[in-house]
Structures are given as structure tokens and as C-alpha cells.
PDB file of C-alpha atoms in Angstrom:
ATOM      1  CA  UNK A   1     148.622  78.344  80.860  1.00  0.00           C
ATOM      2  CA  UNK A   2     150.617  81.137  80.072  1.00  0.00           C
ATOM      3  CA  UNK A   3     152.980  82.495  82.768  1.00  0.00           C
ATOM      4  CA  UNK A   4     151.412  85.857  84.364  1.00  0.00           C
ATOM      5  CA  UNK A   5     153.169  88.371  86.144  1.00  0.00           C
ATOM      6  CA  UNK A   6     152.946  88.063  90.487  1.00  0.00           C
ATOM      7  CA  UNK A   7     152.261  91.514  91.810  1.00  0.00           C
ATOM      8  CA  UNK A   8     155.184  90.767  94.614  1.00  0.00           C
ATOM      9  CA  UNK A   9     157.850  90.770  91.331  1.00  0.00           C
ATOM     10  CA  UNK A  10     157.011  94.560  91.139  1.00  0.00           C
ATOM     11  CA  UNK A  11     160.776  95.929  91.737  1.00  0.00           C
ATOM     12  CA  UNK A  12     161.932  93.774  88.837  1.00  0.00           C
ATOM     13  CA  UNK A  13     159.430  96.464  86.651  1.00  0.00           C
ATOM     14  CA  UNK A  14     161.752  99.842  87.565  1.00  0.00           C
ATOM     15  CA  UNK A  15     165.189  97.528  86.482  1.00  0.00           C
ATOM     16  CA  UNK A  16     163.253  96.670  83.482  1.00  0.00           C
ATOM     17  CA  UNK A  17     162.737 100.497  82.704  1.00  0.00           C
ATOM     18  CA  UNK A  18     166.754 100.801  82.613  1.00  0.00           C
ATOM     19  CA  UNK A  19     166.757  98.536  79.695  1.00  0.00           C
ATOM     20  CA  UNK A  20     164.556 100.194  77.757  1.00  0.00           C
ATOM     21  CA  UNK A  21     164.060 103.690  78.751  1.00  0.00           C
ATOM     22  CA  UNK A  22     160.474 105.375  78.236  1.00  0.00           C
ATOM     23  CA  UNK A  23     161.847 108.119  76.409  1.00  0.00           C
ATOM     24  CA  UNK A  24     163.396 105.807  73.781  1.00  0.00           C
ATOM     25  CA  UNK A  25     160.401 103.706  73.276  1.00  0.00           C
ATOM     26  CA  UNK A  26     158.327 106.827  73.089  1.00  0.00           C
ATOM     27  CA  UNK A  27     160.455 107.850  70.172  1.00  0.00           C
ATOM     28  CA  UNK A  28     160.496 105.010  68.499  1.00  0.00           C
ATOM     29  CA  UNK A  29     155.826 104.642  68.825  1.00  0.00           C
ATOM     30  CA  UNK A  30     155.824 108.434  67.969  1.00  0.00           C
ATOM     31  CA  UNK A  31     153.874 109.362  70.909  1.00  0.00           C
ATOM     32  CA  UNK A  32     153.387 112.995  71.160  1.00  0.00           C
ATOM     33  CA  UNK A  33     151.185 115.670  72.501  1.00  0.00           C
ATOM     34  CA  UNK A  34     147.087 115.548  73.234  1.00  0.00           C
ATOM     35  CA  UNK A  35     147.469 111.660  71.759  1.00  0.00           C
ATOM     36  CA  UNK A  36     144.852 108.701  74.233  1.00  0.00           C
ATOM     37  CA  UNK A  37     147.465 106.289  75.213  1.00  0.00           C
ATOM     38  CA  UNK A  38     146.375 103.018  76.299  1.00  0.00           C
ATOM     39  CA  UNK A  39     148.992 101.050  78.458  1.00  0.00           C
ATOM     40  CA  UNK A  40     147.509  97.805  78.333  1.00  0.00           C
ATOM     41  CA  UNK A  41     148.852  96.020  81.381  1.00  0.00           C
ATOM     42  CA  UNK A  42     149.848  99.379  82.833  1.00  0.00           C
ATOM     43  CA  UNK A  43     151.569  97.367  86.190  1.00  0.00           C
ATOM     44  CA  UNK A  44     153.087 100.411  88.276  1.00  0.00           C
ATOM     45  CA  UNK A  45     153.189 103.252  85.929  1.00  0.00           C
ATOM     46  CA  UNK A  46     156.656 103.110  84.524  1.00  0.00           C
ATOM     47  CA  UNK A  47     155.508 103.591  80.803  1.00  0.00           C
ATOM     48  CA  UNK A  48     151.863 105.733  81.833  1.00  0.00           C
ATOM     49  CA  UNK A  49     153.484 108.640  84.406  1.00  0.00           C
ATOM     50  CA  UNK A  50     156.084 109.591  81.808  1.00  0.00           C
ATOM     51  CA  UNK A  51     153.650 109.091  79.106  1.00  0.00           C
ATOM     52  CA  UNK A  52     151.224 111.316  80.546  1.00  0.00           C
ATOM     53  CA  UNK A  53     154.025 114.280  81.177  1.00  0.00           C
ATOM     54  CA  UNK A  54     154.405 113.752  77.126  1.00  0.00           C
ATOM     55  CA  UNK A  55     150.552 114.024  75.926  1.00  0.00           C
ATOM     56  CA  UNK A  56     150.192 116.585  78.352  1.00  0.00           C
ATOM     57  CA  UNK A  57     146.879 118.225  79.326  1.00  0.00           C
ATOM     58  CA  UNK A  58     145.326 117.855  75.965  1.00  0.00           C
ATOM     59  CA  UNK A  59     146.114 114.055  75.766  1.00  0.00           C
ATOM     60  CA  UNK A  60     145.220 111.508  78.742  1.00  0.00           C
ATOM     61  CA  UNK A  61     146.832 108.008  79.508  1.00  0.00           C
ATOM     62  CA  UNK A  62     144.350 105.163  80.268  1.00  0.00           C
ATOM     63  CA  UNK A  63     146.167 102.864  82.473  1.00  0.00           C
ATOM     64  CA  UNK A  64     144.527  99.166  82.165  1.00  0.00           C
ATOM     65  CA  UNK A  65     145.859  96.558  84.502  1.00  0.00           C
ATOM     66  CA  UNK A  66     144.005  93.082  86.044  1.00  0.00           C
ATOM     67  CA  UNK A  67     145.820  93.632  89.274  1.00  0.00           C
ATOM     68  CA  UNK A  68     144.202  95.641  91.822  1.00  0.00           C
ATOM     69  CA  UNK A  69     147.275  95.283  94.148  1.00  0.00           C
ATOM     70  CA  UNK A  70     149.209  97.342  91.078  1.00  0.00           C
ATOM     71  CA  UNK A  71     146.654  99.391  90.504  1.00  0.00           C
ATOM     72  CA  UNK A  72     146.463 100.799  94.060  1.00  0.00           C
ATOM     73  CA  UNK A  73     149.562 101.118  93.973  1.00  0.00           C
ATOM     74  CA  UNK A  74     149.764 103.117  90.454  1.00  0.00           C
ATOM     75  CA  UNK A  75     147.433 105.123  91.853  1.00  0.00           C
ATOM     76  CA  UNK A  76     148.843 106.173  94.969  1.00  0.00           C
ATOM     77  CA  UNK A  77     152.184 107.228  92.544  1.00  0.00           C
ATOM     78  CA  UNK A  78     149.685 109.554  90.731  1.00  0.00           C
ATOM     79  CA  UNK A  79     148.447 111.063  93.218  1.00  0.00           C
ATOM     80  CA  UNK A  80     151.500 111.620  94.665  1.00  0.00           C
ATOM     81  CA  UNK A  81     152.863 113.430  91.892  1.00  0.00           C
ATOM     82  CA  UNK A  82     149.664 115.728  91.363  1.00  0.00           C
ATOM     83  CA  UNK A  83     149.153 114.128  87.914  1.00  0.00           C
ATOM     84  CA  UNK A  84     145.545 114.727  86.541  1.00  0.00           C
ATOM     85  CA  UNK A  85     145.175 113.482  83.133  1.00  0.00           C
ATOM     86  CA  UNK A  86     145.640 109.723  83.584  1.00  0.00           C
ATOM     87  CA  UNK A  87     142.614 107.438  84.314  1.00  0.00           C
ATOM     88  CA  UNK A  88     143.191 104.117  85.572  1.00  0.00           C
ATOM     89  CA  UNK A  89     141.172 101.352  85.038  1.00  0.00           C
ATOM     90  CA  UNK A  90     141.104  97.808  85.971  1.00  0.00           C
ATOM     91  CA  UNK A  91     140.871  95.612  83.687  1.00  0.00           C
ATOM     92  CA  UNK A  92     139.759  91.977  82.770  1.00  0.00           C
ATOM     93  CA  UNK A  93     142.156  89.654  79.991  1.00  0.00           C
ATOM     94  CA  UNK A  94     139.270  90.076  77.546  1.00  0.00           C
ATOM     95  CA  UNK A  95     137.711  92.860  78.384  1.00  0.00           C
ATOM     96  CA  UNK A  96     139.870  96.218  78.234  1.00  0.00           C
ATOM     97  CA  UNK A  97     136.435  98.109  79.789  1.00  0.00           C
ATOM     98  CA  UNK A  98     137.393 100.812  77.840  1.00  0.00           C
ATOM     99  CA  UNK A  99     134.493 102.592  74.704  1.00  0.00           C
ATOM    100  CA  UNK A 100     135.454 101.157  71.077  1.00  0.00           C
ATOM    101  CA  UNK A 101     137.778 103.616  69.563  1.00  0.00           C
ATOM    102  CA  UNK A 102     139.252 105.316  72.099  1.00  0.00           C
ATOM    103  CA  UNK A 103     143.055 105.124  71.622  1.00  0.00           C
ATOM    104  CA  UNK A 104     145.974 106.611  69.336  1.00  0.00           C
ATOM    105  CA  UNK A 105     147.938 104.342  70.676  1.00  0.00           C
ATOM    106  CA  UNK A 106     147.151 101.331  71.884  1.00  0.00           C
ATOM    107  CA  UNK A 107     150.504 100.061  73.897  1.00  0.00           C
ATOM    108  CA  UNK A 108     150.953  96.412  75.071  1.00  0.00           C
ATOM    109  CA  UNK A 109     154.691  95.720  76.628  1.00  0.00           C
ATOM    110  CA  UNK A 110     155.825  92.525  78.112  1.00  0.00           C
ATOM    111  CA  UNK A 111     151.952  91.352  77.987  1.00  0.00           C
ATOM    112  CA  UNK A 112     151.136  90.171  75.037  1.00  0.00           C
ATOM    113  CA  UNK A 113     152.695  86.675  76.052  1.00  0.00           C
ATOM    114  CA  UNK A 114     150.456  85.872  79.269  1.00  0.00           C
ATOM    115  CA  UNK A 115     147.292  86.357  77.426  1.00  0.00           C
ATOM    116  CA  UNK A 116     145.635  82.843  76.969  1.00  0.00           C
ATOM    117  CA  UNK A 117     143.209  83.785  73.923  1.00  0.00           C
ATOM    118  CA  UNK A 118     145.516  86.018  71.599  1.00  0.00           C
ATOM    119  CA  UNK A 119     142.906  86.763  68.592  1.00  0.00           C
ATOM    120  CA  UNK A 120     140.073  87.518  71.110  1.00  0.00           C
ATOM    121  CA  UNK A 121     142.283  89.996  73.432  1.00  0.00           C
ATOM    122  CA  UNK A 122     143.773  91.230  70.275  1.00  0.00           C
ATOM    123  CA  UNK A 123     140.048  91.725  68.887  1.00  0.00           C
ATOM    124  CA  UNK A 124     139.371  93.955  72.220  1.00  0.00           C
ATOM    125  CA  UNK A 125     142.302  95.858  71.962  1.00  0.00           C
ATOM    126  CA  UNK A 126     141.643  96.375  67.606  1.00  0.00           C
ATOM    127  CA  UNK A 127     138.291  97.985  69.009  1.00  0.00           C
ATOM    128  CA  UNK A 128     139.718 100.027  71.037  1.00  0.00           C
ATOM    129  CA  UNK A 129     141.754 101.698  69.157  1.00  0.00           C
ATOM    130  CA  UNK A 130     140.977 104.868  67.006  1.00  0.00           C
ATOM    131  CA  UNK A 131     140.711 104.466  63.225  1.00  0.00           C
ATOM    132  CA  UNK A 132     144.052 105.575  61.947  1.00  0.00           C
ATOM    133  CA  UNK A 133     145.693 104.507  65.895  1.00  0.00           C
ATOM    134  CA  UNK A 134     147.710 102.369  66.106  1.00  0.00           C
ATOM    135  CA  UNK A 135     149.129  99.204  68.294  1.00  0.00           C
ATOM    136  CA  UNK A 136     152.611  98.500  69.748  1.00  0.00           C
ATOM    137  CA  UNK A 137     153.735  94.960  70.709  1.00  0.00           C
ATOM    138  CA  UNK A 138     156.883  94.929  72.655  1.00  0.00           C
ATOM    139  CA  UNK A 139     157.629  91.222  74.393  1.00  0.00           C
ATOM    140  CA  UNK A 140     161.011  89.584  75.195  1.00  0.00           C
ATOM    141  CA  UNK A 141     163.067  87.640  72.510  1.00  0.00           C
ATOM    142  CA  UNK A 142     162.194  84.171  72.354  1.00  0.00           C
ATOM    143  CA  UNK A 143     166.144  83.347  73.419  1.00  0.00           C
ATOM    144  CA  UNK A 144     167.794  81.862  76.483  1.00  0.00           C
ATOM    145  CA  UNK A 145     168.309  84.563  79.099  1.00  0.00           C
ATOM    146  CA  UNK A 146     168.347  85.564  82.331  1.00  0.00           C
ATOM    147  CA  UNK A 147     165.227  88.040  82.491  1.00  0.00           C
ATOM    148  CA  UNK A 148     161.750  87.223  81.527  1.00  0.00           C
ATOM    149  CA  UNK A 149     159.612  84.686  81.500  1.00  0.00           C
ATOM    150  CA  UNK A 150     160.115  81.315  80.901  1.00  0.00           C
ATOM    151  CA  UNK A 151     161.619  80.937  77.484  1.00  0.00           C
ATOM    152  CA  UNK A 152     158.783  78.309  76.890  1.00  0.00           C
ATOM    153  CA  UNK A 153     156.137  81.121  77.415  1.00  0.00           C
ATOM    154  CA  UNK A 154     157.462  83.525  74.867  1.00  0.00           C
ATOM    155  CA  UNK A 155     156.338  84.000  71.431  1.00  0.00           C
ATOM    156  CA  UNK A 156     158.195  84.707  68.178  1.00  0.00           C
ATOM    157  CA  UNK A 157     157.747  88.162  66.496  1.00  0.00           C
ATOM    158  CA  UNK A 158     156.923  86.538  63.671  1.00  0.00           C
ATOM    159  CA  UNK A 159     153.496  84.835  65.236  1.00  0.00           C
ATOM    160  CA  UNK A 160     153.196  88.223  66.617  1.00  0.00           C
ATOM    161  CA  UNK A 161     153.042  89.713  63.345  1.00  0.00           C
ATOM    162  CA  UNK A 162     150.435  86.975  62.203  1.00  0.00           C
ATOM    163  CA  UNK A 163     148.174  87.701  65.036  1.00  0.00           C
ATOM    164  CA  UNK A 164     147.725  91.333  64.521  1.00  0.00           C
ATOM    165  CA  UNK A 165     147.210  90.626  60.606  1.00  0.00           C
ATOM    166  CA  UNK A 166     144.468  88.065  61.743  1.00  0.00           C
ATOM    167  CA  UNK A 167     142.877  90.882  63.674  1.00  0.00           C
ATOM    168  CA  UNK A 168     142.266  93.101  61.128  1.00  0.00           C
ATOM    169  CA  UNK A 169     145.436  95.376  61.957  1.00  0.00           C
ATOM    170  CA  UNK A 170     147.387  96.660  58.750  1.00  0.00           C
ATOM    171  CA  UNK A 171     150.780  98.161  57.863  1.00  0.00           C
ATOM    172  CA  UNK A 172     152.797  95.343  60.445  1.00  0.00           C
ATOM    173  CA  UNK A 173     156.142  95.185  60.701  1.00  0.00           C
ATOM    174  CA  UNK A 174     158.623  94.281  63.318  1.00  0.00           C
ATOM    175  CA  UNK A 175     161.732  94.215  64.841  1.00  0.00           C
ATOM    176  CA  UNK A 176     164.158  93.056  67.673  1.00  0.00           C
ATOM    177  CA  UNK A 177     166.216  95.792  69.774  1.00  0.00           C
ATOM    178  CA  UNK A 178     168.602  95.954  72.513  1.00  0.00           C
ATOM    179  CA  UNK A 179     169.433  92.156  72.453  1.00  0.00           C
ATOM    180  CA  UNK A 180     166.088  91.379  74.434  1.00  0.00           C
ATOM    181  CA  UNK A 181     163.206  92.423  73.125  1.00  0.00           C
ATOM    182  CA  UNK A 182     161.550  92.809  69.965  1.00  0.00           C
ATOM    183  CA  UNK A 183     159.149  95.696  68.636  1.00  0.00           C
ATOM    184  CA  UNK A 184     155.937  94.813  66.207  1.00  0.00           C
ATOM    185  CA  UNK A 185     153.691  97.501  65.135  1.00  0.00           C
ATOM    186  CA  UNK A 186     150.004  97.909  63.007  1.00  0.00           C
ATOM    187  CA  UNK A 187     147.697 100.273  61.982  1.00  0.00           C
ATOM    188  CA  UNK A 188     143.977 100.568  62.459  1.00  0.00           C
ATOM    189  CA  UNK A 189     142.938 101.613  58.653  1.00  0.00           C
ATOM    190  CA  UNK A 190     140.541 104.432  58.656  1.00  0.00           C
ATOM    191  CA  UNK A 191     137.086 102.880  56.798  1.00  0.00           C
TER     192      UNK A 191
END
């Protein structure tokens, strides 16, 4: 069973940030303006809050997590900070309870690896993404470190790659940054 993520762990999420700064992975997904950003496993907000500042009130972040405990929490940060154009839903492993074709970007970071059935969750996320949309992969190298999960738990951008081929997504490619993590991207063609 693949290692998942304990709700009490949340602080590690804000160092996590530091290493790769919203802004920068923005940048490199090309998020912009009135774009539907799904953050699939959403955990605390670090990637939706800013995200939602940078679609602004013509986009909207859906924030999809299977924790409630995050989730309340997420949404006590939102409402904190007045923000109105994120929707946060909780979510099951196979079941993103979100319409078919509702994101421009569908965004999975540091989740990929605790799913248990990777073609069926990828399948659910495929659907829900807009023709044309496209999904973003980031997970943690599969290298002896420190952070992250166990090393044993990890997968290889390569498989990643594979997976979102097997899927039906097109135009993959990959890569690793910032000595941690790697990056894999697809396309959802327009039929």
C-alpha cells in the first residue's frame, strides 16, 4: 500500500513550499488568468490560495483533497483571507467528484505516488480535464534523501510518463528540477 500523507505532518507542507515556490511552478505550468485549476490533493492551500490570486475573478481553483481534517482547515484559510473564487471539494482516490471537462489545468503535486490504482485515478483526472487542458505531475525524485516519502514508495518519471500515455494524455514530456523533484506534463487533445 502506498504511503499516504497523515494530516498531523501538515507543517512539513509550508517548508515544502520554500523548495519550490508557487510562483516558480506557476511559471513553469503556464497558469494564467480566468484558467479552472484543479489542485488534486489540494492539502492546506499552499499551491490553491496563490493560485486563485493568479486566475483571478474570471478563473476559479477547485481544491480536491480526501482529508476532511485539511479541508477544514483550507477552508478556514479562505475564509480568512476573503477569497471567493475557490471551491473546495472533498474528494475520494477515484473519484475527483468534479463534471468531466472541467479543468485547464489539472495539477497533481507530491500525490501521484500514494494513489493505489494509477491508470484508473489517472482515467478520472483525463476526464476531468478540458479538451486542450492539460495535466502536471510533480512527485519527489526516486533518490535517497531526507524529505519525502519512503524512497520505496516513489516512482520514476519515466513510469510517470508511461502512465499518462496509457491514459490517453498526449504531448508528455518530463523533467527533474531543484535536485528533488521531477516535473512531467500532457495534453488533453481536442477531438
Amino acid at each position: 500500500m502506498p504511503h499516504k500523507f497523515d494530516p498531523k505532518n501538515m507543517h512539513k507542507l509550508e517548508e515544502r513550499l520554500k523548495l519550490m515556490p508557487p510562483d516558480e511552478i506557476f511559471s513553469m505550468i503556464n497558469l494564467k488568468k480566468g484558467d479552472v485549476f484543479l489542485d488534486i490533493g489540494a492539502g492546506p492551500g499552499g499551491f490553491s490560495i496563490p493560485a486563485a490570486n493568479l486566475v483571478g475573478p474570471g478563473g476559479k481553483v477547485i481544491a480536491l483533497d480526501i482529508s476532511q481534517e485539511i479541508l477544514d482547515y483550507l477552508s478556514v484559510r479562505v475564509n480568512e483571507a476573503g477569497i471567493e473564487n475557490i471551491e473546495i471539494i472533498r474528494s475520494e482516490e477515484n473519484d475527483l467528484m468534479v463534471p468531466d471537462q472541467t479543468g485547464d489545468i489539472s495539477f497533481l503535486c507530491m500525490v501521484f505516488h500514494e494513489t493505489t490504482t494509477p491508470v484508473l485515478f489517472l482515467q478520472k483526472v483525463f476526464r476531468a480535464t478540458k479538451p486542450g487542458g492539460k495535466v502536471v505531475v510533480i512527485e519527489w525524485a526516486k533518490k535517497p534523501m531526507e524529505k519525502g516519502p519512503p524512497i520505496e514508495d516513489r516512482l520514476e518519471l519515466e513510469e510517470v510518463k508511461d502512465y499518462l500515455r496509457e491514459t490517453g494524455f498526449t504531448n508528455v514530456s518530463g523533467y527533474y528540477f531543484r535536485d528533488y523533484f521531477f516535473y512531467v506534463g500532457g495534453t488533453r487533445e481536442i477531438r
